[in-house]
Tab-separated table of C-alpha atoms and ligand atoms in Angstrom:
chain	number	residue	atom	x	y	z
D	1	UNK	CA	-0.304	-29.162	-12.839
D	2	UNK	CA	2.955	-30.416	-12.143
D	3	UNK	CA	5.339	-28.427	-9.533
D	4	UNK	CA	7.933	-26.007	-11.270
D	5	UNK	CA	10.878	-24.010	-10.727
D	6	UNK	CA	10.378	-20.576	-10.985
D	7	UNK	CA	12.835	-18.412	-11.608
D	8	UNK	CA	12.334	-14.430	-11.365
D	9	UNK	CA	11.792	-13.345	-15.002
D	10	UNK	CA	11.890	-9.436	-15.177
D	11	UNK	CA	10.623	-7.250	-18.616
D	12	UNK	CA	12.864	-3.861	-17.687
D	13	UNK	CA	12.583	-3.570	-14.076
D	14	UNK	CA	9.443	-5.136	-14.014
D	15	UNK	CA	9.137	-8.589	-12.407
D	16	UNK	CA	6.511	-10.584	-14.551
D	17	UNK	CA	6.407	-13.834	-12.174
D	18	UNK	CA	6.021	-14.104	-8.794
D	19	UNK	CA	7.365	-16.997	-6.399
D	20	UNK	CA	4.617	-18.452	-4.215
D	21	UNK	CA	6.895	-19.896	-1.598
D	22	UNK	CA	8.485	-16.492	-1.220
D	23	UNK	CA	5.400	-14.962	-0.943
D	24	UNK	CA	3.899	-17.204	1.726
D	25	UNK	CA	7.334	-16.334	3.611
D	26	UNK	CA	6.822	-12.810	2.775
D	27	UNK	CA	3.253	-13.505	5.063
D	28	UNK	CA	4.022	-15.564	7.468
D	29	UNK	CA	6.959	-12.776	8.144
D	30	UNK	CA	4.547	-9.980	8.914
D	31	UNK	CA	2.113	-11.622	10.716
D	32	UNK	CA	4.967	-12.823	12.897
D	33	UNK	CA	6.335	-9.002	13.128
D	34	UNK	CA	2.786	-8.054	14.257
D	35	UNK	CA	2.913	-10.805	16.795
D	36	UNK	CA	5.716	-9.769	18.869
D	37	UNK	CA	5.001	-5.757	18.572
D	38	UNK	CA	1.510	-5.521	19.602
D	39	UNK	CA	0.556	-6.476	23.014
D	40	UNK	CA	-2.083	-9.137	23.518
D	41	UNK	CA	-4.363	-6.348	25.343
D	42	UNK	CA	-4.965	-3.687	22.908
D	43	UNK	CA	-8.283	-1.878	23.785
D	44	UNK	CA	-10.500	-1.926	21.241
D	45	UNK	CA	-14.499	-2.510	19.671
D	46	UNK	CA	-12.860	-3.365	16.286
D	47	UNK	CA	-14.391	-6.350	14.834
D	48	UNK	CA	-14.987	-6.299	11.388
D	49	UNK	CA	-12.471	-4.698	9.113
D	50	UNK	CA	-13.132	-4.193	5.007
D	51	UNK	CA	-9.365	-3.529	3.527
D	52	UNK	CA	-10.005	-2.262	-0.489
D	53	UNK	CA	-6.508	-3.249	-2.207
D	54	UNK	CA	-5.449	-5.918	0.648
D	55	UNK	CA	-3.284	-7.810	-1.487
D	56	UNK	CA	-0.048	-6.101	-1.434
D	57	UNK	CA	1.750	-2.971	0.325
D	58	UNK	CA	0.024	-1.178	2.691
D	59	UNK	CA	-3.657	-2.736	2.189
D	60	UNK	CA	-1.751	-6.466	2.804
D	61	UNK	CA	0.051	-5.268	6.328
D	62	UNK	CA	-3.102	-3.185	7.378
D	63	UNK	CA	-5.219	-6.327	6.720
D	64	UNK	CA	-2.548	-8.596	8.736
D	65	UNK	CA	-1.963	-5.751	11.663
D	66	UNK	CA	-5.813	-5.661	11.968
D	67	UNK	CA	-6.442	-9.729	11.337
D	68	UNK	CA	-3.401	-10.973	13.633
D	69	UNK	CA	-3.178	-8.117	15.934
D	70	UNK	CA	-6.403	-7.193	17.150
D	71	UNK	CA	-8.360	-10.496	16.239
D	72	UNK	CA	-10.498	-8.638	14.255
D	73	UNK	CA	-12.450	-10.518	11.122
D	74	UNK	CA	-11.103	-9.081	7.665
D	75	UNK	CA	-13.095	-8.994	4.148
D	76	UNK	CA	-10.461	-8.006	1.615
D	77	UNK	CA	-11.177	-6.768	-1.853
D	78	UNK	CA	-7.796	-6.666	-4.425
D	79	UNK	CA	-7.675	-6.857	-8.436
D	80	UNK	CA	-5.179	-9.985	-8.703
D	81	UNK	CA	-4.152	-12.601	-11.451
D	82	UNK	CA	-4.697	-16.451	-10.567
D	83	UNK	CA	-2.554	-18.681	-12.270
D	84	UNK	CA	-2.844	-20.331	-15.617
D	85	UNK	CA	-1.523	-23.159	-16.849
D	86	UNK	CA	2.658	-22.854	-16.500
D	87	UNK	CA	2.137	-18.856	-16.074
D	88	UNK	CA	2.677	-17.963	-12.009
D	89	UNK	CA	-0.283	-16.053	-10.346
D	90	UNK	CA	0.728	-12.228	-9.321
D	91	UNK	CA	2.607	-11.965	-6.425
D	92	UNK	CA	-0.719	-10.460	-4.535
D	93	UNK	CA	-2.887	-13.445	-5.591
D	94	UNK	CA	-0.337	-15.978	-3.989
D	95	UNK	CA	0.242	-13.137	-0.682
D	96	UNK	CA	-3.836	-13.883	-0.586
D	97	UNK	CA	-3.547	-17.452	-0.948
D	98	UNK	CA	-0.925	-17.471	1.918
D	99	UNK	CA	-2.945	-15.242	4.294
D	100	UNK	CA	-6.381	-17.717	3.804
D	101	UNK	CA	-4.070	-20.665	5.027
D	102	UNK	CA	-2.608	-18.774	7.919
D	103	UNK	CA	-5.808	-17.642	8.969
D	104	UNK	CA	-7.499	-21.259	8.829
D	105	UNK	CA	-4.730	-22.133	11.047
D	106	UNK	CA	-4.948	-19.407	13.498
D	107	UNK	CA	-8.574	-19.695	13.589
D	108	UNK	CA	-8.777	-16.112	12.243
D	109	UNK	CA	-12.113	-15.286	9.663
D	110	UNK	CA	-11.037	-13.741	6.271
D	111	UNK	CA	-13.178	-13.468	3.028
D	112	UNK	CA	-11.852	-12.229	-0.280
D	113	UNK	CA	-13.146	-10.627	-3.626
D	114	UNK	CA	-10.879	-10.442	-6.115
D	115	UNK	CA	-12.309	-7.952	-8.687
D	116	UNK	CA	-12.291	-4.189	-10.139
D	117	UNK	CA	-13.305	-2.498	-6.943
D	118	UNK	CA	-14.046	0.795	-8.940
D	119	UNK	CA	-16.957	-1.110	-10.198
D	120	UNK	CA	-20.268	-0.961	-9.267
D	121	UNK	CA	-20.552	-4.616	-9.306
D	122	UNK	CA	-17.608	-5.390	-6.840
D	123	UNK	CA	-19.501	-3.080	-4.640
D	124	UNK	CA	-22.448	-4.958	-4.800
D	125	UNK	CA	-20.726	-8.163	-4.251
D	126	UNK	CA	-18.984	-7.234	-1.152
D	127	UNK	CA	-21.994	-5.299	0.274
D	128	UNK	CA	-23.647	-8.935	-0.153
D	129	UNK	CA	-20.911	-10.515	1.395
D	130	UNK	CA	-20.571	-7.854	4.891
D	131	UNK	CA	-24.588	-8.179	4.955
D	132	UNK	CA	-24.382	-11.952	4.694
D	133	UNK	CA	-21.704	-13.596	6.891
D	134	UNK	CA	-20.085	-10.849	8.605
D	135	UNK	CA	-22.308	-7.921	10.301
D	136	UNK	CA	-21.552	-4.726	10.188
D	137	UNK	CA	-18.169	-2.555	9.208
D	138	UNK	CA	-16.188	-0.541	12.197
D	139	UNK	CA	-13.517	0.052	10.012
D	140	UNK	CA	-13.093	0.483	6.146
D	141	UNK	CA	-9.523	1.052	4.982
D	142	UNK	CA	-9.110	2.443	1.335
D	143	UNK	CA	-5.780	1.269	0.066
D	144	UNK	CA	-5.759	1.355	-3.440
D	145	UNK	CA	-2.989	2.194	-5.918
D	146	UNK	CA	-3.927	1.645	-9.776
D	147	UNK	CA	-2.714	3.431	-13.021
D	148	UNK	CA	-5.929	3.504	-14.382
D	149	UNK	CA	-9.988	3.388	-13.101
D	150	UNK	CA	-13.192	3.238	-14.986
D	151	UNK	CA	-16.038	5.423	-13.815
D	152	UNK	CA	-18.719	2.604	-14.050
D	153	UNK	CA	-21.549	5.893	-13.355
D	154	UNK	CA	-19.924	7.872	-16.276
D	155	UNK	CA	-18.633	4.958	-18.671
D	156	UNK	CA	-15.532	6.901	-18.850
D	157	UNK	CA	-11.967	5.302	-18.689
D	158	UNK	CA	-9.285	7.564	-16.537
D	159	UNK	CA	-5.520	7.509	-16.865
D	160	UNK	CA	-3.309	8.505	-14.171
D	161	UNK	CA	0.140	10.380	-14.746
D	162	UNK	CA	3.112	11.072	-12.769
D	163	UNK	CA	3.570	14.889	-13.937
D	164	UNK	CA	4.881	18.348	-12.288
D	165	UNK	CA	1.920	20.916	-12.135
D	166	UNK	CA	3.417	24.776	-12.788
D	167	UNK	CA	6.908	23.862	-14.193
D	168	UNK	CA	8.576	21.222	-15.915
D	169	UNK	CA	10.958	19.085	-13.099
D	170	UNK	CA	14.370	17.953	-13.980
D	171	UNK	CA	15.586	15.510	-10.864
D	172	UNK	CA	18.264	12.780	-9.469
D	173	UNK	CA	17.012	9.460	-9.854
D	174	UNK	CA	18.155	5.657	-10.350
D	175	UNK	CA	18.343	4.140	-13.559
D	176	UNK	CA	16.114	1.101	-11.969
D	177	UNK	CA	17.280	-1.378	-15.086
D	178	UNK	CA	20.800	-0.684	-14.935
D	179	UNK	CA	21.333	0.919	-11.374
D	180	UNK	CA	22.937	4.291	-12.624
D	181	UNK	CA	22.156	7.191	-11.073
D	182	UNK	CA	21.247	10.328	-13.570
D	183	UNK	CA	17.828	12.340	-14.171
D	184	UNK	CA	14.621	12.150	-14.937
D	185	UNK	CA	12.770	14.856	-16.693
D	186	UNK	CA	9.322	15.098	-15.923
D	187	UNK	CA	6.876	17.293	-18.033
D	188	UNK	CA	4.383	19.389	-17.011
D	189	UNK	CA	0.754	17.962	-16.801
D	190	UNK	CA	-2.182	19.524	-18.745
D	191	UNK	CA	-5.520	20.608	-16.717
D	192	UNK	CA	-7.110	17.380	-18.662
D	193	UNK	CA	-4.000	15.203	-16.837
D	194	UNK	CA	-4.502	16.357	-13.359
D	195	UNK	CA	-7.974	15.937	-13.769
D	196	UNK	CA	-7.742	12.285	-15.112
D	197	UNK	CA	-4.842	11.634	-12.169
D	198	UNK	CA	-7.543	12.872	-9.818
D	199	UNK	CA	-9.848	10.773	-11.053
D	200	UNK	CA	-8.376	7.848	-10.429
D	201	UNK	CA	-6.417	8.501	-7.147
D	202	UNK	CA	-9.026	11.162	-5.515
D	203	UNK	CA	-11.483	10.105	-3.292
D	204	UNK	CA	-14.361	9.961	-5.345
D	205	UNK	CA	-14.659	5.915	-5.460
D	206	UNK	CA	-13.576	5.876	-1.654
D	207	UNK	CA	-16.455	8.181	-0.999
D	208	UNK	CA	-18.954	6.061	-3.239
D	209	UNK	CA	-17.657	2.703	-1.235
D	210	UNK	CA	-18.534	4.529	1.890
D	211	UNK	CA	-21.781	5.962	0.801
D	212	UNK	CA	-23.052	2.627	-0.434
D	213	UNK	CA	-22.380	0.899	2.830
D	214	UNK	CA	-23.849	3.577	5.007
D	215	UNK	CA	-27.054	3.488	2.470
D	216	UNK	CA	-27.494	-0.348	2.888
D	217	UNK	CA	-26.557	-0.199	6.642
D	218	UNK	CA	-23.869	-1.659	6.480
D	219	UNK	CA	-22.061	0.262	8.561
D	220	UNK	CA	-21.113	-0.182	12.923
D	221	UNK	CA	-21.822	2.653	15.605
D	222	UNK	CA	-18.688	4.475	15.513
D	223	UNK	CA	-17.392	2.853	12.328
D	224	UNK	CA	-14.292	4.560	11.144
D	225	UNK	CA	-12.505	5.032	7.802
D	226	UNK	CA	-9.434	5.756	6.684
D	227	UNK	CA	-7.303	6.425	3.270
D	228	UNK	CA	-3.431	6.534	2.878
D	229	UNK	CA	-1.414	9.532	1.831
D	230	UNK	CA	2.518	10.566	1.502
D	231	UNK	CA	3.945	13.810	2.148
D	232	UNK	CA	7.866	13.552	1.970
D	233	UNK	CA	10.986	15.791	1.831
D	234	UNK	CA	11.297	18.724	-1.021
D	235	UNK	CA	13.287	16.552	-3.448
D	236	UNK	CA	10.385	14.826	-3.978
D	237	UNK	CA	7.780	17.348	-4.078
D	238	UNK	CA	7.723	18.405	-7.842
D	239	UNK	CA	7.023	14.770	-8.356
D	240	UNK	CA	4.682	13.991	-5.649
D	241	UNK	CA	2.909	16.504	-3.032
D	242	UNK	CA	3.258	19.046	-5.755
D	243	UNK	CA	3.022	17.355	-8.525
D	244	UNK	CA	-0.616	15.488	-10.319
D	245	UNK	CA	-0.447	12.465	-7.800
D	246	UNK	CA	-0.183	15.523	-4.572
D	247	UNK	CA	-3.485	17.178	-6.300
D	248	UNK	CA	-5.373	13.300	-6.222
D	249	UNK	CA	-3.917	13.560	-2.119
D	250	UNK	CA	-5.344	16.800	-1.826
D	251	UNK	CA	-8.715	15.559	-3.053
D	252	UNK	CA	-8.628	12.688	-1.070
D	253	UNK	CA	-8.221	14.965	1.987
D	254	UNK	CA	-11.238	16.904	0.936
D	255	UNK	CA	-13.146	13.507	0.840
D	256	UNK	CA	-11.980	12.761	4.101
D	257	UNK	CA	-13.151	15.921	5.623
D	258	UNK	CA	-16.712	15.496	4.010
D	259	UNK	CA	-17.126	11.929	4.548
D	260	UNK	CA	-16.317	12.828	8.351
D	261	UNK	CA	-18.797	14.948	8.650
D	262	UNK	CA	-21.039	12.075	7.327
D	263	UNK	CA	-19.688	9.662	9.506
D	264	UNK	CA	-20.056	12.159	12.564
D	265	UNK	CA	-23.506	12.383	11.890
D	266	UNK	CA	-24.748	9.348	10.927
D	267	UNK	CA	-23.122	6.542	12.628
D	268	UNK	CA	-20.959	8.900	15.164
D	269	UNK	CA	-18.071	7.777	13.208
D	270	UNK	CA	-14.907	9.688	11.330
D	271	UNK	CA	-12.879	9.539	8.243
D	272	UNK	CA	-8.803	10.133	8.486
D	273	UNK	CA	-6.417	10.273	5.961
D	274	UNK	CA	-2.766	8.485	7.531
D	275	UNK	CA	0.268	10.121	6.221
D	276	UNK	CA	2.657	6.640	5.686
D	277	UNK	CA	5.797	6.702	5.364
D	278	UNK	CA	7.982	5.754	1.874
D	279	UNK	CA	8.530	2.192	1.410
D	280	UNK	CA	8.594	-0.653	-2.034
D	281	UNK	CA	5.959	-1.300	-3.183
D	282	UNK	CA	5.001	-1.886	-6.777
D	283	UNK	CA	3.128	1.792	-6.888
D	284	UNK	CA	5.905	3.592	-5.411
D	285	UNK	CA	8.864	2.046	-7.313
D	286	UNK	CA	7.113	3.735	-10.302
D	287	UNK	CA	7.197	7.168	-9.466
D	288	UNK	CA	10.907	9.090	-10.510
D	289	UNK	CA	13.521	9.988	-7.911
D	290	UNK	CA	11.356	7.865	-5.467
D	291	UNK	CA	13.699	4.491	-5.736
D	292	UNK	CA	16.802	6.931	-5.377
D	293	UNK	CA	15.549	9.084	-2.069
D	294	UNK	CA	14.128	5.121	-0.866
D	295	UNK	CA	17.621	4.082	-0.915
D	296	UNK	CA	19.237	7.087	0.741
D	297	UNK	CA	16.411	6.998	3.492
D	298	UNK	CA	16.885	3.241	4.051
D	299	UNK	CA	20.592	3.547	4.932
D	300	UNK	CA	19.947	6.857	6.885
D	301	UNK	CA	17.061	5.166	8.660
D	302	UNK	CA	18.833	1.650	9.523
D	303	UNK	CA	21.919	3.021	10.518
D	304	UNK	CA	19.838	4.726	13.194
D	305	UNK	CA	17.742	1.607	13.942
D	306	UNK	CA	15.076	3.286	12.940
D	307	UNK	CA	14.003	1.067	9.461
D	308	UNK	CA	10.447	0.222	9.017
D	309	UNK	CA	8.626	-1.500	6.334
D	310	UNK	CA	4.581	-1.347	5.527
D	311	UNK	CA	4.087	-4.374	8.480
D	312	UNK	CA	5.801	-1.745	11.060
D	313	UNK	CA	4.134	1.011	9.933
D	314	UNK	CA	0.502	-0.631	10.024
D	315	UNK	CA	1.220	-2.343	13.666
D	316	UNK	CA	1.825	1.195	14.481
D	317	UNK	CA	-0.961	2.735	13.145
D	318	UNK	CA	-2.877	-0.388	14.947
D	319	UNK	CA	-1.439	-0.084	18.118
D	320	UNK	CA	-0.682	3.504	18.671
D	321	UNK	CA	-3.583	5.020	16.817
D	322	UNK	CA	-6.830	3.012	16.408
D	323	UNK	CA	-6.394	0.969	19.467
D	324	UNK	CA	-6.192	3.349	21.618
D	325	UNK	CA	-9.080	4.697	24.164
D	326	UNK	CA	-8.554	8.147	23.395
D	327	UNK	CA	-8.337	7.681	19.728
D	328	UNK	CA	-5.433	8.715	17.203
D	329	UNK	CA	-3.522	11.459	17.773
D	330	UNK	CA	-3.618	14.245	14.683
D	331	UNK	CA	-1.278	17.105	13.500
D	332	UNK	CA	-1.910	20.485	12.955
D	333	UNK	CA	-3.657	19.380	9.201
D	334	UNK	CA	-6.225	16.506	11.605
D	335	UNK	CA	-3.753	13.641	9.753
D	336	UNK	CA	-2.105	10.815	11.281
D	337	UNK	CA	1.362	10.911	10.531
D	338	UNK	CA	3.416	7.537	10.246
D	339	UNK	CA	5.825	9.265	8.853
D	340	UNK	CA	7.186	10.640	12.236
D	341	UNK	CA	10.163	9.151	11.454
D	342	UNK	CA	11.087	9.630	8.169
D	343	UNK	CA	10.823	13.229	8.738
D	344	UNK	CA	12.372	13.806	12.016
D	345	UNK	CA	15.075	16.654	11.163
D	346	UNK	CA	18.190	14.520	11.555
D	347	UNK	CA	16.934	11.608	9.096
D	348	UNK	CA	15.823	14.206	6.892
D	349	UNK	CA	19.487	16.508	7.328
D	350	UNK	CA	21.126	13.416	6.910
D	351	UNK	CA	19.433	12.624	3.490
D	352	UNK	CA	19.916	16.345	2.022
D	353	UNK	CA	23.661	16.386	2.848
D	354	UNK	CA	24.138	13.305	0.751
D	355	UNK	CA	21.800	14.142	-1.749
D	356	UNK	CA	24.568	16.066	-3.977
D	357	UNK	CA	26.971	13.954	-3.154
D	358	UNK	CA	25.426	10.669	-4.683
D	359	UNK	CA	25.933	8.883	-7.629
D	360	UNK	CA	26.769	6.183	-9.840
D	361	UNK	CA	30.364	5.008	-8.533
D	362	UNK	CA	29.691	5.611	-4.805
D	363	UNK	CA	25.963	4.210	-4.752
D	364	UNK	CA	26.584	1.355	-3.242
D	365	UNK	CA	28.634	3.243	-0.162
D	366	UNK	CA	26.144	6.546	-0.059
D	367	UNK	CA	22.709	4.412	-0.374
D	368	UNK	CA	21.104	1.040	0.619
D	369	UNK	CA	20.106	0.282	-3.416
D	370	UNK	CA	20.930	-3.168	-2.761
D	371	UNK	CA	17.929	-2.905	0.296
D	372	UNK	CA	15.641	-1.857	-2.027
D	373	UNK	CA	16.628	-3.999	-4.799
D	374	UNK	CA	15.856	-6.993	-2.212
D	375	UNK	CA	12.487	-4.873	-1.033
D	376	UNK	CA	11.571	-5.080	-4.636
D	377	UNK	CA	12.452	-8.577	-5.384
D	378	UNK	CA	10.622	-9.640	-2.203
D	379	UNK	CA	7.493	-8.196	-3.437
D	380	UNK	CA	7.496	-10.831	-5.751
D	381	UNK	CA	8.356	-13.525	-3.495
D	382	UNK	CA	12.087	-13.645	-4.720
D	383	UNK	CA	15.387	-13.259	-2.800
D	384	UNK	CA	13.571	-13.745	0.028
D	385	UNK	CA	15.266	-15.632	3.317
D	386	UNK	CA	15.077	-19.285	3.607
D	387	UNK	CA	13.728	-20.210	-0.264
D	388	UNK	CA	15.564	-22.484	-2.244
D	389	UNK	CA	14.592	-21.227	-5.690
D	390	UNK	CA	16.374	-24.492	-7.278
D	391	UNK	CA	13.255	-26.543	-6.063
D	392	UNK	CA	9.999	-27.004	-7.842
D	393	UNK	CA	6.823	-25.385	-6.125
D	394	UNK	CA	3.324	-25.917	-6.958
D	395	UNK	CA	2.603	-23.023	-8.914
D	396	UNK	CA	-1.510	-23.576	-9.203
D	397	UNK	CA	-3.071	-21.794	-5.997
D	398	UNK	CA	-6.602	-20.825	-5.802
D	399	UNK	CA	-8.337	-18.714	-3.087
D	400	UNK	CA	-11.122	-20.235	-0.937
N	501	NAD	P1	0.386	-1.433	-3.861
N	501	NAD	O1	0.610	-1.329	-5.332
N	501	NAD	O2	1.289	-2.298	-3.081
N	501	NAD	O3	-1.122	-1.964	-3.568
N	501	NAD	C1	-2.208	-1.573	-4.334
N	501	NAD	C2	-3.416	-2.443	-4.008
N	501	NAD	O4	-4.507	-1.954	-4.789
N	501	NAD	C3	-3.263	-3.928	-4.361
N	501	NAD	O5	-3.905	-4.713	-3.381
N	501	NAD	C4	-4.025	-4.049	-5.679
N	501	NAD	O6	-4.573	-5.345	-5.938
N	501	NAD	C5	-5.131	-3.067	-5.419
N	501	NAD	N1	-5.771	-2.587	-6.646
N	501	NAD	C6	-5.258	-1.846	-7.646
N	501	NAD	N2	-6.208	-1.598	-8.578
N	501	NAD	C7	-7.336	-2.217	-8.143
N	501	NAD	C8	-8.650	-2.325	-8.649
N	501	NAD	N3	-9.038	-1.758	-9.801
N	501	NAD	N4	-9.554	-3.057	-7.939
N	501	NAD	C9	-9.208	-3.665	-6.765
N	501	NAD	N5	-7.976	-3.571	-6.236
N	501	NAD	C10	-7.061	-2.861	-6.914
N	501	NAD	O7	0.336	0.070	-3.337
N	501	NAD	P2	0.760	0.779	-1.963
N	501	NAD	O8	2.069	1.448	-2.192
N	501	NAD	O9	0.568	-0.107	-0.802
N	501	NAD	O10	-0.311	1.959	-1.924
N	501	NAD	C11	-1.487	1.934	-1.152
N	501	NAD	C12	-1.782	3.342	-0.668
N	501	NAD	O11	-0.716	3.764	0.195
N	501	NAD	C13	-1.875	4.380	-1.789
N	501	NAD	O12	-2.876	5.304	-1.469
N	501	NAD	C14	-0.513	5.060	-1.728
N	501	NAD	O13	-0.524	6.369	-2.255
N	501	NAD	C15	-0.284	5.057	-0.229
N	501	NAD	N6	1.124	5.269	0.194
N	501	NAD	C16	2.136	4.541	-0.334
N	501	NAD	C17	3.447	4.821	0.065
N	501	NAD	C18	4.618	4.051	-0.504
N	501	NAD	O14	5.777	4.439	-0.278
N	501	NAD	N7	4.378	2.948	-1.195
N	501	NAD	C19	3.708	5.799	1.033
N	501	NAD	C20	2.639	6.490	1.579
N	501	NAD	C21	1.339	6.226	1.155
């Protein structure tokens, strides 16, 4: 296939393309972040890490904080597009591409499976692949954000929505197409719809992925797991902690607490759930009044020097947390909060005094929409540093 230039092409908000220059930059950025923040003796006995939904966000930086910080050998599991023909892969098939070339280099090992992981199948496959050629798991990280899942026990097809539970929610938000600030109504979900939500962003596939690998042995003395949640300011509860995607967080608590027990017993291991803070990511950038309390948090947060992205908050969660001797430390709830920050009180006073006070016309002075604008883009490999998008690329990329 001959090289191309590729030009972001966007449906709405949506980006449909991705750049795979941009996205190689995009890689090559974090694992250089993780470089110069983690020091080059972190105590640790993890080896083998399994990251389910490593290909963008949260999963991606865990992988690389794991991979490039602690040396440790990464199998990661993702649901990605190659490319075809003149059609660009998705940006977390060419972020996957990137990381298998960085890793050759750096002498680092990294296996991929790019499938539905809420299959059975996919399982299988990467239960094959950890018995096979890499020994057994000391740390599983469940980091997967989808719309939808398929129960492949009950043939049943689950549909997650972003809905208030109680009372309908009327909130501020960002127009994301055209950039003006107004509301978003948000109806009240239906028992069926916080079921269905739960379904798919519960724990019950993160508890069969651990109970499969603990049946076939697959899993180290001590091995560890660990699932990401969000807790955020009040704005955002009707939407989120309170809302049907704060009942799947609640359920995916509950997991954690009985696969701990689990763990505990059979391997001496644990389960955690991380409290992360708010950041771009495709998932997020979905979910109403998000984007606007994002942009207000960004300028709060970098005017402080306090900014972080997914790569800062995963080289903390490395560094501070799981490679330490005496383990992570826990709040009152036994979760690891990465989102000490966000919520200290003067971020958080800072954010509710402007709250009322922004809109369209002084957007651009009030928030940092323009930062996550870019944050967006850049998940696609666009407006990223240092890419001339005038130039052809080769387009066709295929993983190892
Ligand atoms: P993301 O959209 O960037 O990543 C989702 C990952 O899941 C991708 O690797 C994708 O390929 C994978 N995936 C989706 N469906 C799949 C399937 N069927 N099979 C295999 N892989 C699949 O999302 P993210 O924002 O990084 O979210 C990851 C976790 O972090 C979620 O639990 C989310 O709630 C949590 N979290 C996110 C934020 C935030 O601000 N983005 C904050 C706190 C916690």
């Amino acid at each position: 296939m001959p090289e191309q230039v590729v030009k972001q092409r966007s449906r709405g908000f949506i980006c449909v393309n991705a750049h795979p220059a941009g996205c190689a930059r995009n890689v090559e950025h974090q694992i250089a972040r993780v470089r110069s923040n983690m020091p080059s003796t972190s105590a640790t006995d993890v080896r083998n890490v399994l990251v389910i939904g490593a290909s963008t966000g949260y999963g991606l930086a865990t992988r690389i904080a794991t991979g490039w910080g602690l040396g440790c050998r990464t199998l990661g599991v993702f649901f990605e597009k190659p490319p075809a023909g003149r059609r660009t892969a998705s940006a977390g098939y060419y972020n996957c591409v990137a990381l298998h070339q960085a890793a050759e280099r750096d002498g680092l090992w990294a296996r991929s499976i790019n499938g539905d992981a809420f299959s059975d199948e996919i399982k299988e496959e990467v239960a094959h692949s950890v018995a096979g050629s890499m020994g057994k798991l000391d740390l599983v990280v469940y980091s997967l954000a989808s719309p939808k899942r398929t129960n492949p026990r009950a043939g049943t097809a689950h549909t997650s929505s972003l809905k208030a539970i109680g009372s309908p929610f009327t909130g501020k938000t960002i127009d994301l197409g055209n950039g003006e600030v107004g509301t978003a109504s948000v109806d009240v979900a239906t028992d069926a719809e916080i079921d269905e939500t739960v379904a798919v962003m519960g724990g019950e596939d993160w508890r069969w992925w651990i109970e499969g690998l603990s049946d076939a042995g697959l899993l180290a003395p001590g091995a560890k797991t660990l699932a990401y949640s969000y807790y955020g300011p009040e704005v955002t509860w009707p939407i989120y902690k309170d809302g049907t995607i704060g009942a799947a967080k609640q359920d995916l608590k509950a997991t954690a607490d009985r696969l701990n027990a689990k763990l505990a017993q059979e391997v001496g291991g644990a389960a955690w759930v991380a409290v992360n803070k708010a950041v771009v990511t495709q998932a997020s950038a979905a979910i109403p009044v998000v984007p606007l309390y994002v942009s207000l948090l960004f300028r709060v947060m970098k005017a402080k020097g306090i900014h972080e992205g997914c790569i800062e908050q995963m080289t903390r969660l490395v560094r501070d947390h799981l490679a330490v001797a005496d383990g992570p430390q826990f709040d009152a709830n036994g979760l690891i909060r990465l989102d000490d920050l966000e919520m200290r009180p003067d971020v958080q006073q800072e954010i509710a005094a402007l709250w009322p006070k922004v809109g369209t016309g002084n957007l651009a002075d009030l928030a940092d929409f323009a930062g996550f604008r870019r944050d967006f883009n850049n998940l696609f490999g666009f407006d990223v540093d240092g890419v001339d998008y005038d130039l052809p690329v080769e387009t066709e990329a295929f993983l190892p």
